[in-house]
Amino acid sequence: MSGRSIIDKAVVLLAAALLWGAAPASAQYDAFPYPTMPDSLREPQARADYALMHYWDNANFADSTLLYAANYGEQGFVNFIDLLNHFGKNVGEASARQFINKAWTTGVARRRFAALIDYYLEVNDSPVHNDRTYAWLLSAAADNPNTGATNRERYRFKAKQAAINQPGDTARDFSFKGDDGRMHRLSDYRDQRVCLFFYDPDCEQCHTTWAWLQANPLPADIKVLRIRVNDALFELYALKATPTMYLLDKGNVVVLKEATKEQLATGFTR
C-alpha cells in the first residue's frame, strides 16, 4: 500500500470513471469489481446515486486475501467513501447502510472494514475524513444484528459525537472568557464570519498553531476567537484534542469543523 497521499490522487479519477461510464475493472483477481453504469443514466446525480447503491454488488466479502489486497479491500473502500462524501446527498445514508449490511455478514469483512472505517474517517488528517459519512456508517454498524453489544454502544457513542456541529449546521452556542477578560457568547458574533481557536495554555502544539495563525492572518472580515477549553466545552463540542479550529460563516453556520491549517488557508476564499 502506498499510503493515503497516493490513494488521495486516485480517488478523483475513480469517481469520474464511475460517474461517466468507464468500463468496470478488468478480470484481474485482486482488482475491485466496480459496477457497470447503465447507458440510460445521463444526469450526473442519477449516475452517482446508481454508483453508490450498486457499488458493492460484485464484491466478495468472504475472501480474506481479497479484502486485505491493496487494490481490492482498501482501495475499493476509499473510493466508496469519496463518492459518499461528494455525491451522497440523495442516497448516502441508504448506501452506507447497505454496505454495512453486506460487509457485516462475515467476520473477516466486519473486522477488516471496521478497522478501515476508523483509520480513514476518525482522524482529521485523512484525505477522505467526513463526519457525516462517519456517522452514517457508525449508526448502520450499531444497528446491525451482527455487531456485539460492546461495539454497538461504542458505535452509537461515536456516531453521536460525529454528528455534532457538522458543516451546514448552526454551531452550538456557548459562553467564554475572551482575551479582554470579559465574558462573551458565540451568538454575539452571528453577524460575522468567525474562526474558533480552542486551546489549552499547557499545550505546546497550541502555541505553535497560534503562532502560525499570527504569521498567516485570515481575511480581515474573519474574527478569530481564542477560547480556552474546559470540561464543558470538550463535551459540548466533542473535542478530541487541542488545538481544535472551526471556521464559521455568518449565522454561526459551520463551514469547516476541526479545520487543518491547510483548510484554514483556503476555507474562506469564496
Coordinates of C-alpha atoms in Angstrom, one line a residue:
M1 CA 0.0 0.0 0.0
S2 CA 1.4 3.4 -1.0
G3 CA -0.4 5.4 1.8
R4 CA -3.1 8.0 1.9
S5 CA -1.3 10.5 -0.3
I6 CA -1.3 8.2 -3.3
I7 CA -4.8 6.9 -2.6
D8 CA -6.0 10.5 -2.5
K9 CA -4.7 11.1 -6.0
A10 CA -6.6 8.1 -7.3
V11 CA -9.9 9.0 -5.7
V12 CA -10.9 11.7 -8.1
L13 CA -10.0 9.7 -11.2
L14 CA -12.0 6.7 -9.9
A15 CA -15.1 8.8 -9.0
A16 CA -15.0 10.3 -12.5
A17 CA -14.8 6.9 -14.1
L18 CA -17.8 5.6 -12.1
L19 CA -19.9 8.6 -12.9
W20 CA -19.1 8.9 -16.6
G21 CA -19.3 5.4 -17.7
A22 CA -15.8 4.0 -17.8
A23 CA -15.7 0.2 -18.2
P24 CA -15.5 -1.9 -14.9
A25 CA -12.3 -3.2 -13.6
S26 CA -10.6 -6.0 -15.5
A27 CA -10.8 -9.6 -14.6
Q28 CA -7.5 -9.4 -12.7
Y29 CA -8.0 -11.4 -9.5
D30 CA -7.3 -8.6 -7.0
A31 CA -8.9 -5.7 -8.9
F32 CA -12.0 -4.3 -7.3
P33 CA -15.1 -5.2 -9.3
Y34 CA -16.6 -1.8 -9.8
P35 CA -20.3 -1.7 -11.1
T36 CA -21.1 -1.1 -14.7
M37 CA -23.0 2.1 -15.3
P38 CA -26.2 1.8 -17.4
D39 CA -26.0 3.9 -20.6
S40 CA -29.6 5.1 -20.0
L41 CA -28.5 7.2 -17.0
R42 CA -27.2 10.6 -18.2
E43 CA -27.8 13.0 -15.4
P44 CA -24.8 13.3 -13.1
Q45 CA -26.6 12.9 -9.7
A46 CA -28.6 9.9 -11.1
R47 CA -25.4 8.2 -12.1
A48 CA -23.9 9.0 -8.7
D49 CA -26.9 7.5 -6.9
Y50 CA -26.7 4.4 -9.0
A51 CA -22.9 4.0 -8.4
L52 CA -23.4 4.3 -4.7
M53 CA -26.4 1.9 -4.4
H54 CA -24.7 -0.7 -6.6
Y55 CA -21.0 -0.1 -5.7
W56 CA -20.7 -3.4 -3.7
D57 CA -22.9 -5.6 -5.8
N58 CA -19.9 -7.7 -7.1
A59 CA -17.7 -7.6 -4.1
N60 CA -16.5 -10.8 -2.3
F61 CA -16.9 -10.3 1.4
A62 CA -15.7 -13.8 2.3
D63 CA -12.2 -13.9 0.7
S64 CA -9.7 -12.6 3.3
T65 CA -7.0 -12.4 0.6
L66 CA -9.0 -10.1 -1.5
L67 CA -10.2 -8.0 1.5
Y68 CA -6.6 -7.4 2.5
A69 CA -5.3 -6.8 -1.0
A70 CA -4.4 -3.1 -1.6
N71 CA -6.3 -2.9 -4.9
Y72 CA -9.4 -4.6 -3.6
G73 CA -10.5 -4.1 0.0
E74 CA -8.7 -0.8 0.9
Q75 CA -8.8 1.0 -2.5
G76 CA -12.4 -0.1 -3.1
F77 CA -13.4 1.2 0.3
V78 CA -11.6 4.6 0.0
N79 CA -13.2 5.3 -3.4
F80 CA -16.6 4.4 -2.0
I81 CA -16.1 6.8 0.9
D82 CA -15.0 9.6 -1.5
L83 CA -18.2 9.0 -3.6
L84 CA -20.3 9.2 -0.4
N85 CA -18.6 12.4 0.7
H86 CA -19.1 14.2 -2.6
F87 CA -22.2 12.7 -4.2
G88 CA -24.2 11.1 -1.4
K89 CA -26.8 13.8 -0.9
N90 CA -29.7 11.6 -2.1
V91 CA -28.8 8.0 -1.2
G92 CA -25.7 8.4 1.0
E93 CA -27.2 7.1 4.2
A94 CA -29.0 4.3 2.5
S95 CA -25.9 3.2 0.6
A96 CA -23.8 3.4 3.7
R97 CA -26.3 1.1 5.5
Q98 CA -26.4 -1.2 2.5
F99 CA -22.6 -1.5 2.6
I100 CA -22.6 -2.3 6.3
N101 CA -25.3 -4.9 6.0
K102 CA -23.3 -6.7 3.2
A103 CA -19.9 -6.4 4.9
W104 CA -21.1 -7.4 8.4
T105 CA -22.3 -10.8 7.1
T106 CA -18.8 -12.3 7.6
G107 CA -16.4 -11.9 10.5
V108 CA -13.3 -11.3 8.3
A109 CA -15.1 -8.5 6.4
R110 CA -16.5 -7.0 9.6
R111 CA -13.1 -6.8 11.2
R112 CA -11.4 -5.5 8.0
F113 CA -13.9 -2.7 7.3
A114 CA -14.4 -1.7 10.9
A115 CA -10.6 -1.0 11.0
L116 CA -10.7 0.9 7.7
I117 CA -13.7 3.0 8.9
D118 CA -11.8 4.1 12.0
Y119 CA -8.5 4.6 10.1
Y120 CA -9.9 6.8 7.3
L121 CA -12.8 8.6 9.0
E122 CA -11.9 9.0 12.7
V123 CA -8.8 11.1 12.2
N124 CA -8.9 14.7 10.8
D125 CA -5.8 14.4 8.6
S126 CA -7.3 11.6 6.4
P127 CA -7.9 12.8 2.8
V128 CA -11.5 11.3 3.0
H129 CA -12.3 12.4 6.6
N130 CA -16.0 13.4 6.7
D131 CA -18.1 13.3 9.9
R132 CA -21.4 12.9 8.1
T133 CA -20.2 9.8 6.3
Y134 CA -18.6 8.5 9.5
A135 CA -21.9 9.0 11.4
W136 CA -23.8 7.2 8.7
L137 CA -21.5 4.1 8.8
L138 CA -21.3 4.1 12.6
S139 CA -25.1 4.2 13.0
A140 CA -25.6 1.4 10.5
A141 CA -23.0 -0.7 12.3
A142 CA -24.6 0.0 15.6
D143 CA -28.0 -1.2 14.2
N144 CA -26.6 -4.3 12.5
P145 CA -27.6 -7.6 14.4
N146 CA -24.1 -9.0 13.8
T147 CA -22.5 -6.2 15.9
G148 CA -21.7 -7.3 19.5
A149 CA -23.2 -5.4 22.5
T150 CA -19.9 -3.7 23.4
N151 CA -19.2 -2.5 19.9
R152 CA -22.8 -1.4 19.4
E153 CA -22.6 1.0 22.3
R154 CA -19.2 2.3 21.1
Y155 CA -20.5 2.9 17.6
R156 CA -23.6 4.7 18.9
F157 CA -21.4 7.0 21.1
K158 CA -19.0 7.8 18.3
A159 CA -21.9 8.4 15.8
K160 CA -23.4 10.8 18.3
Q161 CA -20.1 12.6 18.7
A162 CA -19.5 12.8 14.9
A163 CA -23.0 14.3 14.4
I164 CA -22.1 17.4 16.5
N165 CA -21.6 20.6 14.6
Q166 CA -21.4 19.1 11.1
P167 CA -20.8 21.5 8.2
G168 CA -24.0 23.3 7.4
D169 CA -25.3 23.1 11.0
T170 CA -25.5 26.1 13.3
A171 CA -22.7 25.7 15.7
R172 CA -23.7 25.1 19.3
D173 CA -23.8 28.3 21.3
F174 CA -21.6 28.7 24.5
S175 CA -20.2 31.4 26.7
F176 CA -16.4 32.0 27.1
K177 CA -14.0 34.5 28.6
G178 CA -12.2 36.4 25.8
D179 CA -8.7 37.7 25.7
D180 CA -10.1 41.0 27.0
G181 CA -11.1 39.3 30.3
R182 CA -14.8 39.7 29.6
M183 CA -17.5 37.1 29.1
H184 CA -18.8 36.6 25.6
R185 CA -21.2 34.2 23.8
L186 CA -20.6 32.7 20.4
S187 CA -24.0 34.0 19.3
D188 CA -22.7 37.5 19.9
Y189 CA -20.7 37.1 16.7
R190 CA -23.5 35.7 14.4
D191 CA -23.3 38.7 12.1
Q192 CA -19.6 38.0 11.4
R193 CA -17.5 35.2 9.9
V194 CA -15.6 33.6 12.7
C195 CA -12.6 31.3 13.3
L196 CA -12.8 29.5 16.6
F197 CA -9.4 28.5 18.1
F198 CA -9.8 26.1 21.1
Y199 CA -6.7 25.9 23.1
D200 CA -5.1 24.7 26.3
P201 CA -2.4 27.0 27.8
D202 CA -0.2 24.0 28.6
C203 CA -0.4 22.6 25.1
E204 CA 2.8 23.2 23.1
Q205 CA 1.1 22.5 19.8
C206 CA -1.5 25.1 20.6
H207 CA 1.3 27.7 20.9
T208 CA 2.8 26.6 17.6
T209 CA -0.5 26.7 15.8
W210 CA -1.4 30.1 17.3
A211 CA 2.0 31.5 16.1
W212 CA 1.2 30.1 12.6
L213 CA -2.2 32.0 12.7
Q214 CA -0.4 35.2 13.6
A215 CA 2.1 34.8 10.8
N216 CA -0.7 33.8 8.3
P217 CA -3.6 36.0 9.1
L218 CA -7.0 35.2 7.8
P219 CA -9.0 37.7 5.7
A220 CA -9.8 40.9 7.7
D221 CA -13.5 40.2 7.9
I222 CA -13.0 36.9 9.8
K223 CA -12.9 37.4 13.6
V224 CA -10.5 35.0 15.3
L225 CA -11.8 33.9 18.8
R226 CA -9.2 32.3 21.0
I227 CA -11.1 30.1 23.5
R228 CA -9.5 28.3 26.5
V229 CA -11.1 24.9 26.8
N230 CA -12.7 23.4 29.8
D231 CA -14.5 20.1 30.5
A232 CA -17.9 21.6 29.5
L233 CA -16.5 22.7 26.1
F234 CA -14.8 19.3 25.5
E235 CA -18.2 17.7 26.0
L236 CA -20.3 20.3 24.2
Y237 CA -18.2 20.2 21.0
A238 CA -16.9 16.6 21.3
L239 CA -13.4 18.0 21.1
K240 CA -10.8 15.2 20.5
A241 CA -7.7 17.3 21.3
T242 CA -6.2 20.8 21.4
P243 CA -5.8 22.8 19.4
T244 CA -9.1 22.5 17.5
M245 CA -10.2 25.1 15.0
Y246 CA -13.5 25.8 13.3
L247 CA -14.5 28.2 10.6
L248 CA -18.0 29.6 10.8
D249 CA -19.9 31.7 8.3
K250 CA -22.4 34.3 9.3
G251 CA -25.2 33.0 11.4
N252 CA -22.6 30.8 13.2
V253 CA -23.0 28.2 10.4
V254 CA -20.2 25.6 10.4
V255 CA -18.1 25.7 7.2
L256 CA -15.1 23.7 8.5
K257 CA -15.1 21.5 11.5
E258 CA -11.8 20.6 13.1
A259 CA -10.1 22.5 10.4
T260 CA -6.4 21.9 9.5
K261 CA -4.0 24.8 8.8
E262 CA -4.2 23.9 5.1
Q263 CA -8.0 24.2 5.1
L264 CA -7.8 27.5 7.0
A265 CA -5.7 28.9 4.3
T266 CA -8.4 28.3 1.7
G267 CA -11.7 27.9 3.6
F268 CA -12.9 31.4 3.1
T269 CA -11.5 32.3 -0.3
R270 CA -15.1 32.5 -1.8

